[in-house]
Coordinates of C-alpha atoms in Angstrom, one line a residue:
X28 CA 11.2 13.3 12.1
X29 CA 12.9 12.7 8.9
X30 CA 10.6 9.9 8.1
X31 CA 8.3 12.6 6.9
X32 CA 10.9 14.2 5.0
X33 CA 9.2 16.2 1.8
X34 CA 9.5 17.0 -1.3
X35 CA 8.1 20.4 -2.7
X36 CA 6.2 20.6 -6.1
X37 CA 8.6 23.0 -7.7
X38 CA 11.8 20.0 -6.6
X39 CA 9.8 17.7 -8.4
X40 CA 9.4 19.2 -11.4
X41 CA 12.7 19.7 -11.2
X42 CA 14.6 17.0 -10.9
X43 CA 12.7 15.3 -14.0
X44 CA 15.0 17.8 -16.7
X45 CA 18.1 17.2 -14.7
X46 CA 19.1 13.7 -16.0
X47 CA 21.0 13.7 -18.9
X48 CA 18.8 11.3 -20.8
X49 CA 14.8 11.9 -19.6
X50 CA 11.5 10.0 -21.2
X51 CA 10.4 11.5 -24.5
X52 CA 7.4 13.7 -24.1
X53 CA 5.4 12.5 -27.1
X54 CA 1.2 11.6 -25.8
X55 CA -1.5 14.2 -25.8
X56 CA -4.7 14.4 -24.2
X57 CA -5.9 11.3 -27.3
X58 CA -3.3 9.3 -26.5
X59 CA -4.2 8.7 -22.9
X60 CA -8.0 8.6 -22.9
X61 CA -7.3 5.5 -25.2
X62 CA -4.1 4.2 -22.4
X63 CA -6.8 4.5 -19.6
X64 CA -9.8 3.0 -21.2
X65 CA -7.3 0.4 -22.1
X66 CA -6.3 0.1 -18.5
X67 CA -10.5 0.0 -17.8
X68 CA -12.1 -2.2 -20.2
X69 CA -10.9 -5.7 -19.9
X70 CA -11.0 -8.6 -17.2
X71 CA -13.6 -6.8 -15.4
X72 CA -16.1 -6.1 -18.2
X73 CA -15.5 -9.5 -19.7
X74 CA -15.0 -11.7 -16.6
X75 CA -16.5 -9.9 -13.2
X76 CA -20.2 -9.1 -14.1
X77 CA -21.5 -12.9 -14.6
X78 CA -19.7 -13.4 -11.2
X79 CA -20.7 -10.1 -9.2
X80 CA -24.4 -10.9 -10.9
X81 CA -25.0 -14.3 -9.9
X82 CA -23.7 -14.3 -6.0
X83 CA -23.9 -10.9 -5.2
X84 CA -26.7 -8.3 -6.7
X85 CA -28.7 -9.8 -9.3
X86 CA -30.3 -7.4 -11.8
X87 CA -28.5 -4.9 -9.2
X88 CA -25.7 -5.0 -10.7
X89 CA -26.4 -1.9 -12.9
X90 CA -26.6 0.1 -9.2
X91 CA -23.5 -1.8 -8.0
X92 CA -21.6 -0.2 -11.3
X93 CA -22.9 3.1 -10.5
X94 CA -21.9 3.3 -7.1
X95 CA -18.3 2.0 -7.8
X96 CA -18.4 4.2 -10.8
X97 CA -19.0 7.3 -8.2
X98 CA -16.3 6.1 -6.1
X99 CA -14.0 6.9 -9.2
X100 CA -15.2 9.5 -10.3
X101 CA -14.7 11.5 -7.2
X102 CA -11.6 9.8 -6.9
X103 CA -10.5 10.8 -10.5
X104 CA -11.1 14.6 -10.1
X105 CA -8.5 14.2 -7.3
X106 CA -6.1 12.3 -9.4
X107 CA -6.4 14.8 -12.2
X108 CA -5.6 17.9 -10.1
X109 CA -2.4 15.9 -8.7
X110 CA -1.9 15.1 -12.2
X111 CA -2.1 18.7 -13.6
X112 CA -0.3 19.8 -10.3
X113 CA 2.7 17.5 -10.4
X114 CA 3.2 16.1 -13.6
X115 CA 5.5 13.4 -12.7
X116 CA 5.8 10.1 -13.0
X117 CA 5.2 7.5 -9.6
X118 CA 1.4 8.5 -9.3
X119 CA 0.1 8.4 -5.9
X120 CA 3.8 8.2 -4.8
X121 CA 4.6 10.8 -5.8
X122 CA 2.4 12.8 -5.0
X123 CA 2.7 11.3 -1.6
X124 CA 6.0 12.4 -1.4
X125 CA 5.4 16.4 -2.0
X126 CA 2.1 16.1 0.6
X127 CA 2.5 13.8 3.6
X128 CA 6.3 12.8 3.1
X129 CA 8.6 10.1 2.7
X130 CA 7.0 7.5 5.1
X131 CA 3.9 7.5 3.7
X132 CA 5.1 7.9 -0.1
X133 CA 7.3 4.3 0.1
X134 CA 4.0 3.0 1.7
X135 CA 1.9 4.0 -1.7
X136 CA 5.0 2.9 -3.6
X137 CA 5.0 -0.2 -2.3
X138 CA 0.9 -0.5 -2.2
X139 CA 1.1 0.2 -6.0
X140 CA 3.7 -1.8 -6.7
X141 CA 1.1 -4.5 -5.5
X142 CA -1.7 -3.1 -7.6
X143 CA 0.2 -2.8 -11.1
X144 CA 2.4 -5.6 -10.5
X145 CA 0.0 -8.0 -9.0
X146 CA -2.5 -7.1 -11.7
X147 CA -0.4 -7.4 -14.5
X148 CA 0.0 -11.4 -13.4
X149 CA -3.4 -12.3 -12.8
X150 CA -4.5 -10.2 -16.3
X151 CA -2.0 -12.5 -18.1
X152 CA -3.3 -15.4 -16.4
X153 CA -6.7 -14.5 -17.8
X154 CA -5.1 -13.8 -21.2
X155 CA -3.9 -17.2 -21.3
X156 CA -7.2 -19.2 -20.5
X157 CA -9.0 -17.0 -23.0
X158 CA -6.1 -17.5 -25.9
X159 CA -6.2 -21.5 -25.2
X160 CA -10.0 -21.2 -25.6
X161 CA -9.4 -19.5 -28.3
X162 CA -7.2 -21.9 -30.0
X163 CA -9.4 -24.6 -28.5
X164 CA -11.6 -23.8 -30.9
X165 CA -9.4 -24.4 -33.8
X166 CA -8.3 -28.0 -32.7
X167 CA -4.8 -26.3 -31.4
X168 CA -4.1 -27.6 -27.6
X169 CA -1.4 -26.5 -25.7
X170 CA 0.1 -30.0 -23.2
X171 CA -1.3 -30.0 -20.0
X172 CA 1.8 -29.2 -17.7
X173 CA 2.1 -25.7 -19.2
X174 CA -1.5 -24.4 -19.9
X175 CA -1.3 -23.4 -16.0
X176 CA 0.1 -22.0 -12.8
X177 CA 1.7 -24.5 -10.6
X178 CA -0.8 -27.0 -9.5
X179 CA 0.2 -30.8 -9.2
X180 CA -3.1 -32.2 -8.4
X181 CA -4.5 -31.5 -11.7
X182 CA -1.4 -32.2 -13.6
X183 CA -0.1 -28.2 -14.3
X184 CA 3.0 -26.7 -13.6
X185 CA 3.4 -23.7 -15.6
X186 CA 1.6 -21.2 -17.7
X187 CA 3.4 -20.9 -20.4
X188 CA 1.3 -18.8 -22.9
X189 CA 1.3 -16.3 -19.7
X190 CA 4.4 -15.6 -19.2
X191 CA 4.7 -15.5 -23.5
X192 CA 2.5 -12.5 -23.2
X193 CA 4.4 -10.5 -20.6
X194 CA 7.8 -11.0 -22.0
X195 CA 5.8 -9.6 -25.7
X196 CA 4.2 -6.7 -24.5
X197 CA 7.7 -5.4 -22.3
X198 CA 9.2 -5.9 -25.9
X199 CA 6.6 -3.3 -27.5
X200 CA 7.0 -1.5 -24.7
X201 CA 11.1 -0.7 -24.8
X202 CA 10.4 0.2 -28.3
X203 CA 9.0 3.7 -27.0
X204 CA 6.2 5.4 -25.4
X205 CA 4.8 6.8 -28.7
X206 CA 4.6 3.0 -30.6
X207 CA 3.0 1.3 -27.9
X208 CA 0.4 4.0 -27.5
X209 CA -0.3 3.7 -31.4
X210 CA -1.1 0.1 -30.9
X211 CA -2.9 0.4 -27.8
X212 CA -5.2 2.8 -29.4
X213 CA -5.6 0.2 -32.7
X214 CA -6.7 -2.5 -30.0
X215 CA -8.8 -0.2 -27.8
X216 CA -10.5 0.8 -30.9
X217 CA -11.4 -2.6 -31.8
X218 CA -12.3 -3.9 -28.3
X219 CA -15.0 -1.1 -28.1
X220 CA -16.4 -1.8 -31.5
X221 CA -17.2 -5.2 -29.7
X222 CA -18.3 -4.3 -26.8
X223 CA -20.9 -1.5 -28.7
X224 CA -21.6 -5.0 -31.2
X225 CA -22.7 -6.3 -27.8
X226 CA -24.7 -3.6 -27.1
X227 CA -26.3 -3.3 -30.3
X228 CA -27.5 -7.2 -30.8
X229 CA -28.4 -7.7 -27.2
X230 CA -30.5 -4.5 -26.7
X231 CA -33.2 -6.4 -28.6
X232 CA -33.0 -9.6 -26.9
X233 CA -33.7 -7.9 -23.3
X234 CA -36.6 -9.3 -21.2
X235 CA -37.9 -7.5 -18.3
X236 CA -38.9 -10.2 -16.3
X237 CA -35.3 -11.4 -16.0
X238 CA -34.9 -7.7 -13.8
X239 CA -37.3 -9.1 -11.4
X240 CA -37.0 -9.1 -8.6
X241 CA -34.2 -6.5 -9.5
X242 CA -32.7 -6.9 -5.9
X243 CA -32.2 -10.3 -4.5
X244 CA -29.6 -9.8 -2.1
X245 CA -30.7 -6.7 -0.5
X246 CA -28.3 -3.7 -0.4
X247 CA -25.7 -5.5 1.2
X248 CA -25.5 -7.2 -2.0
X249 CA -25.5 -4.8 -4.2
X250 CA -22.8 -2.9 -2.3
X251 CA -20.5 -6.4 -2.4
X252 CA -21.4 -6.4 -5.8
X253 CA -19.6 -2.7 -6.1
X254 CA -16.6 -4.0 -4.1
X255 CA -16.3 -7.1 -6.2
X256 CA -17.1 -5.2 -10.1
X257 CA -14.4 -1.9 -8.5
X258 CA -11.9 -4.4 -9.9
X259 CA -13.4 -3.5 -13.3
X260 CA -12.1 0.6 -13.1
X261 CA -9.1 -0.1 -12.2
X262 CA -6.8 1.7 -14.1
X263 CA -7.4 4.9 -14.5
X264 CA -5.0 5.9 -12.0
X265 CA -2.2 4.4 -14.5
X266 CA -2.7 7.1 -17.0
X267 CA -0.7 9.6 -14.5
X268 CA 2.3 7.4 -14.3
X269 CA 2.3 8.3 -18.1
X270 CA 2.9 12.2 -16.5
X271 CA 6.5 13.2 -18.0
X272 CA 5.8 11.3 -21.0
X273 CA 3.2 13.8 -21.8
X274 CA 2.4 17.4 -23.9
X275 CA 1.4 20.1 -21.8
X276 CA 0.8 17.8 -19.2
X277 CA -1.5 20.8 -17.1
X278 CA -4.1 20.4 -19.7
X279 CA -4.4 16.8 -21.1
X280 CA -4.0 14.9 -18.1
X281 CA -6.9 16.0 -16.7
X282 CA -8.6 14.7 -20.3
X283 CA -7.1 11.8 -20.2
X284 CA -8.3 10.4 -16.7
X285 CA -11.8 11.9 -16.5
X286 CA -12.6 11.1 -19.9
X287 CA -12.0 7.2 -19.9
X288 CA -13.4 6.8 -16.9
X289 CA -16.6 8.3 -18.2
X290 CA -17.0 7.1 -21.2
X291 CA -16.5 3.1 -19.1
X292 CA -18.7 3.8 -16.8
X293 CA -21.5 4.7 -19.1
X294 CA -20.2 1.4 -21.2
X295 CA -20.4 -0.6 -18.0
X296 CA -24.2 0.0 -17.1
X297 CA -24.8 -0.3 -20.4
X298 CA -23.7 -3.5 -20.6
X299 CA -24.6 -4.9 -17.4
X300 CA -28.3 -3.9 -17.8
X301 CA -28.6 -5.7 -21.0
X302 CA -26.9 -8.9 -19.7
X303 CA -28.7 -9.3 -16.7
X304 CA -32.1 -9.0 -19.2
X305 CA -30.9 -11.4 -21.8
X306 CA -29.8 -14.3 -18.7
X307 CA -31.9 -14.8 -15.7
X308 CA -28.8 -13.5 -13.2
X309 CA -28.8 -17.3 -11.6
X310 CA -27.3 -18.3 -15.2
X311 CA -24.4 -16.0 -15.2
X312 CA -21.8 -17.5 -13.0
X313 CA -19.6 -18.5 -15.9
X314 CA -16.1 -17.5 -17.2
X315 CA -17.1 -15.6 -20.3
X316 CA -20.6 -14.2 -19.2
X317 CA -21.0 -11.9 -22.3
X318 CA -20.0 -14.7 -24.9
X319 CA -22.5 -16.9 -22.9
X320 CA -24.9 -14.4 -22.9
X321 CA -24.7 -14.3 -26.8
X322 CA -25.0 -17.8 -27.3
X323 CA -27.8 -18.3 -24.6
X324 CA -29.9 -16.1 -27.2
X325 CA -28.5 -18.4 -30.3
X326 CA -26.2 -15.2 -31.4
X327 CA -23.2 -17.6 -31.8
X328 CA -21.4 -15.3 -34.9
X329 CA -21.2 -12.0 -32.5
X330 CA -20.6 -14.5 -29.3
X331 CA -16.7 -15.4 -31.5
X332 CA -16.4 -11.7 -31.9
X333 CA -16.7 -11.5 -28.4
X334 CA -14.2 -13.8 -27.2
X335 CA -11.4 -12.1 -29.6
X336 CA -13.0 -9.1 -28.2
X337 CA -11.7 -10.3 -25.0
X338 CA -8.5 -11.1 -25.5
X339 CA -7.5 -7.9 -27.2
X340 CA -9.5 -6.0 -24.4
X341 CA -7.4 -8.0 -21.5
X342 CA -4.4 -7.5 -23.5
X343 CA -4.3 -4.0 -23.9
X344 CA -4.9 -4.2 -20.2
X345 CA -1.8 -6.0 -19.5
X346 CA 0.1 -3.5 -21.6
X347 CA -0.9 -0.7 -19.1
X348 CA -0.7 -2.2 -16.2
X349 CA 3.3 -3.2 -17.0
X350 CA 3.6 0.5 -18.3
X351 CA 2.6 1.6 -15.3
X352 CA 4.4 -0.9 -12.9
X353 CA 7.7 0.3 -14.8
X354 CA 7.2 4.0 -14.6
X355 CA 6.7 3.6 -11.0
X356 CA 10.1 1.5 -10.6
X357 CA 11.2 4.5 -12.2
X358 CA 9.8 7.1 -10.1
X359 CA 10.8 5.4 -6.9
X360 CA 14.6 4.0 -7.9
X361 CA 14.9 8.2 -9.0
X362 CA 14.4 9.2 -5.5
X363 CA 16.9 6.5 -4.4
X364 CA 14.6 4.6 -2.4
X365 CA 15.4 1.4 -4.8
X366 CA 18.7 0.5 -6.3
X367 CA 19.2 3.3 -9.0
X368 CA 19.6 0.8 -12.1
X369 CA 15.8 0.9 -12.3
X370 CA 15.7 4.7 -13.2
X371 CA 18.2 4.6 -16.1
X372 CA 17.5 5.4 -19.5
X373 CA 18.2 3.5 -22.8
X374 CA 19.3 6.6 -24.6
X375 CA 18.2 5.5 -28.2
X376 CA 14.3 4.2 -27.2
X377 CA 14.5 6.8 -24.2
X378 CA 12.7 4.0 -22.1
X379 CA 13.8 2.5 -18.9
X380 CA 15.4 -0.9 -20.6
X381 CA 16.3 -2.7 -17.8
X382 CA 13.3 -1.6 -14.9
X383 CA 11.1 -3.1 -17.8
X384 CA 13.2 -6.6 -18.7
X385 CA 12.8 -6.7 -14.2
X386 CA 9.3 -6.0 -14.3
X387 CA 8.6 -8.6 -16.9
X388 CA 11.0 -11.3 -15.3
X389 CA 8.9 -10.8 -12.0
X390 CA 5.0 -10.8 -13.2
X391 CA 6.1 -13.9 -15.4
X392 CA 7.0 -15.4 -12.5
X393 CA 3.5 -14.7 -10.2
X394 CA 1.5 -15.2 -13.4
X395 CA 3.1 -18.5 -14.4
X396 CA 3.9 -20.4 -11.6
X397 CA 1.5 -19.2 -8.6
X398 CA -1.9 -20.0 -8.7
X399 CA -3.5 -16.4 -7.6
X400 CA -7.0 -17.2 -6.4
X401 CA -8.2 -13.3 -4.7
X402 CA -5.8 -11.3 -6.1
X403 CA -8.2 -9.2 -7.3
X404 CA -10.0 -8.8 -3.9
X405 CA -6.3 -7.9 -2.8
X406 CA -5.4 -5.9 -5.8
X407 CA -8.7 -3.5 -5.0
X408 CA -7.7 -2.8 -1.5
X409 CA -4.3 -1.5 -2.6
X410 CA -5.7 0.7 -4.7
X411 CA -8.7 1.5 -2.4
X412 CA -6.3 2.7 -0.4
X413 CA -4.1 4.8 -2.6
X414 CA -7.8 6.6 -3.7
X415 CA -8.7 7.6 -0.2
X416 CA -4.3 9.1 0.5
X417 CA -5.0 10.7 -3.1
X418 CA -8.4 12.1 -1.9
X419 CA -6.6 13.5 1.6
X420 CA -3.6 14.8 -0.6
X421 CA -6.3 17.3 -1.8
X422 CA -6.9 19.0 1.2
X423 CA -3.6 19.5 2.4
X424 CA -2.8 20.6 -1.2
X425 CA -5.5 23.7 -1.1
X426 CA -4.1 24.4 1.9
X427 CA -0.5 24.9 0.6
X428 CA -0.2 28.6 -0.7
X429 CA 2.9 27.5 -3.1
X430 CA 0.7 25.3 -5.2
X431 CA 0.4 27.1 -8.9
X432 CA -2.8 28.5 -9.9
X433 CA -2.9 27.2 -13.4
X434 CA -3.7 23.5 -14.8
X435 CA -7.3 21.7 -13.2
X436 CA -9.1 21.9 -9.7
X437 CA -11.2 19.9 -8.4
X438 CA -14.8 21.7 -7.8
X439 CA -16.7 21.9 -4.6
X440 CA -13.9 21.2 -2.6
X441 CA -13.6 19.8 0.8
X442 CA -17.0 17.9 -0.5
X443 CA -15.6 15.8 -3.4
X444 CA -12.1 14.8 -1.9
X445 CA -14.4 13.7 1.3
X446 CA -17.1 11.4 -1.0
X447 CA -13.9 10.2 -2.8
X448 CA -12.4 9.5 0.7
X449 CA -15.5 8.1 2.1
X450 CA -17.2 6.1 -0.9
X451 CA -13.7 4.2 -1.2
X452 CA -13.5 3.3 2.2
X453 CA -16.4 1.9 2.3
X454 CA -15.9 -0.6 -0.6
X455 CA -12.7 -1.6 1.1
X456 CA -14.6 -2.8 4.2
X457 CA -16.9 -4.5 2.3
X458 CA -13.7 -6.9 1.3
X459 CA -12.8 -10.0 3.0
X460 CA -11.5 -9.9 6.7
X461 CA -8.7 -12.1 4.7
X462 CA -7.9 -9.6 2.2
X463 CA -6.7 -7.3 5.2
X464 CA -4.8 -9.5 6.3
X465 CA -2.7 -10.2 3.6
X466 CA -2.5 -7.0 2.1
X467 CA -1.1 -5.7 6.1
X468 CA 1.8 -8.9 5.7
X469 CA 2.8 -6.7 2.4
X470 CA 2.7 -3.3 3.8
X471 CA 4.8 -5.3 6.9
X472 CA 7.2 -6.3 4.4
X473 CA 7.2 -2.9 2.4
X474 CA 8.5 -1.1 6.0
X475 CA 11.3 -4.1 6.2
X476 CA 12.6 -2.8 2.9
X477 CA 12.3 0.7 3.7
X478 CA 14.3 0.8 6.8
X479 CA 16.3 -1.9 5.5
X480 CA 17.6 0.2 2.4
X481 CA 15.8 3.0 1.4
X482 CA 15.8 5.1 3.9
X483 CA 19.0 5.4 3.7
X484 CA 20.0 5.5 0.3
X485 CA 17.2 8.2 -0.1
X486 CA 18.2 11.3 -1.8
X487 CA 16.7 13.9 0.5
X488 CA 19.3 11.3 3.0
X489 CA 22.1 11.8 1.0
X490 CA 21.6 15.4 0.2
X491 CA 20.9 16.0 4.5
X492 CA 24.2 13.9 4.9
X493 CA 25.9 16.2 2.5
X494 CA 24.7 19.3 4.0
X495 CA 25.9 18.4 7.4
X496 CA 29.1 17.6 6.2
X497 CA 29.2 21.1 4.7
X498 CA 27.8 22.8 8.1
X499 CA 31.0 21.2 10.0
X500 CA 33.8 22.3 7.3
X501 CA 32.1 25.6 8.1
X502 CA 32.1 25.7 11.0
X503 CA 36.0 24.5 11.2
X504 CA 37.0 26.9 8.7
X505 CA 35.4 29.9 11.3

């Protein structure tokens, strides 16, 4: 039984003042609206719509938004309750950890750790094909061996401007909290003056005709089309690993999550009504489907400002993601479930130094030497799933008379945690029968850790093992 070991809420809030050292509490409720639509607004927006357009939903793709937009929403609301509730770093692991119990917690740990981790390589792989456009442009090319991920046949072994990018951003990021959320905000700034330049160019160009028909694949479609474009909210959920980084954490996180994801999703519809009227949705299945979009309608000066749109949109993105991925190492190493290096603090930056050098060895190694093909099919199932715990984590929470009254609720519960619960499952089984299978090899490998080290280098293990030990000198001494 003490698989399902627990953690209460008041142990957790705890143990995050009892380390000498602890992250610097420096974001407000400003800080992490521009983190999460950081997180939000990148490969998705720039990359996913020509894509999810052309095979899956057509003109559509505005309802496909919408209904993954929903799914988050719900979703979101449940996340910013845990968020006000526990404001701790790990996430859905943590929170994990103070609902269903150790078990499951490693298993979100180690689903997330796929999500950020995973993520963060295949964002920097994008970074890199758009920055060599980019420089294409200019006459600069890179040599063929190291413009990509390991691939023989076509004469590429490494992705060298990838793996550039990681090791940049984890420098920014061991600087502190409070200077990489100053930049993040500069670039977010400037990524949504683009996509609003977008907005405002192409709103004139828009032909109704190209919405018809406005369904071509059915609904099945159009709900592929939501599991495919899902890729494009992902991130949200990152701005509560920011938790103990945070000012009155009971009021801004809530902010912080519900707000980005808002003010994308509006952005999203926005833009994915206007591009499937500028481009018959046949058109779209390109790389950079809002550049081409631009230039299909001869707007070639805003389609440039696009394309640097792009980059700084995917690499704001990145810096996120790798945020997140470290403040989860963090989380998880604290409880003792990995090796405790990746918890300590650098007591001059207050940032966990050597969890974030790991982190940035490890997605430079997935994003420039493996090709990654459907990692983001098997990035959305991992966080799919962590939705739908999160969403279940609600009901057990209401149900727990120790949980403090103050900080947000989510309204018209069981209703919302139940469409948050139900909406996400549905988009997962819209995925690949593929998808499942891989992403049940890494939960397979998660447990092989788990029993293989954590579980018993687990603090709640350690603290049992003490208190036995102190029950038997007891009972000698009597």
């Amino acid at each position: 039984m003490n698989l399902f070991r627990k953690k209460s809420i008041q142990e957790l809030i705890q143990e995050t003042g009892q380390k000498d050292v602890t992250l610097k509490k420096e974001l407000g409720a400003f800080d992490l609206s521009m983190l999460g639509i950081g997180a939000i607004i990148g490969t998705g927006i720039f990359v996913l719509t020509g894509v999810a357009a052309a095979e899956h939903a057509g003109p559509a793709l505005i309802i496909s938004f919408i209904l993954s937009g929903l799914a988050c929403v719900f979703a979101a609301l449940c996340y910013a309750e845990f968020a006000s509730t526990v404001p701790v770093s790990g996430s859905a692991y943590t929170y994990s950890y103070a609902t269903f119990g150790e078990l499951l917690a490693w298993i979100l740990g180690w689903d997330l750790i796929l999500e950020y981790g995973f993520a963060s390589s295949a964002v920097a792989s994008g970074w890199s094909g758009y920055f060599q456009g980019l420089l294409a442009g200019f006459g600069i090319h890179f040599p063929k061996a190291i413009t990509s991920a390991y691939d023989p046949a076509h004469g590429t072994f490494v992705d060298v401007p990838a793996i550039l990018i990681v090791f940049l951003i984890t420098f920014l990021l061991t600087q502190g909290v409070k200077k990489s959320a100053r930049l993040n905000s500069i670039m977010v700034t400037i990524k949504l003056a683009v996509v609003l330049l977008f907005i405002g160019v192409g709103v004139w160009y828009v032909k109704p005709v190209n919405w018809s028909p406005f369904m071509p694949f059915g609904f099945s479609g159009v709900t592929a089309g939501a599991a495919t474009v899902f890729f494009a909210y992902i991130g949200f959920d990152a701005v509560s690993t920011a938790a103990e980084e945070v000012r009155n954490p009971q009021k801004n996180m809530p902010i912080g999550i519900i707000a980005s994801l808002l003010v994308c999703t509006v952005l999203y519809i926005a833009v994915s009504a206007i591009l499937t009227g500028i481009v018959p949705y046949q058109k779209l299945d390109v790389k950079n489907p809002v550049a081409f979009a631009l230039t299909y309608i001869h707007q070639d000066w805003v389609a440039g400002f696009i394309s640097l749109g792009a980059i700084i949109g995917i690499t704001t993105v990145l810096l996120v993601m790798i945020y997140g991925q470290t403040r989860l190492f963090y989380a998880i190493s604290r409880d003792g479930l990995l090796p405790k290096f990746l918890s300590k603090i650098d007591k001059k930056k207050q940032t966990p130094l050597i969890n974030s050098w790991i982190t940035a060895l490890l997605v430079s190694i997935f994003s420039g030497f493996i090709p990654l093909g459907k990692l983001a099919e098997l990035t959305n199932l991992g966080t799919l799933f962590a939705f739908m715990t999160v969403a279940i984590g609600i009901l057990y929470l209401r149900k727990n008379k120790q949980v403090p009254k103050t900080g947000f609720r989510v309204p018209f519960v069981p209703y919302i945690p139940i469409l948050a619960f139900v909406f996400c499952g549905y988009l997962a089984i819209q995925l690949p029968k593929v998808t499942w299978i891989a992403f049940a090899v890494w939960l397979v490998v998660g447990l092989f850790v788990y029993f293989g080290y954590g579980r018993k280098h687990s603090n709640l293990n350690i603290d049992g093992d003490h208190l036995k030990e102190a029950g038997k000198l007891k009972v000698k001494s009597n």
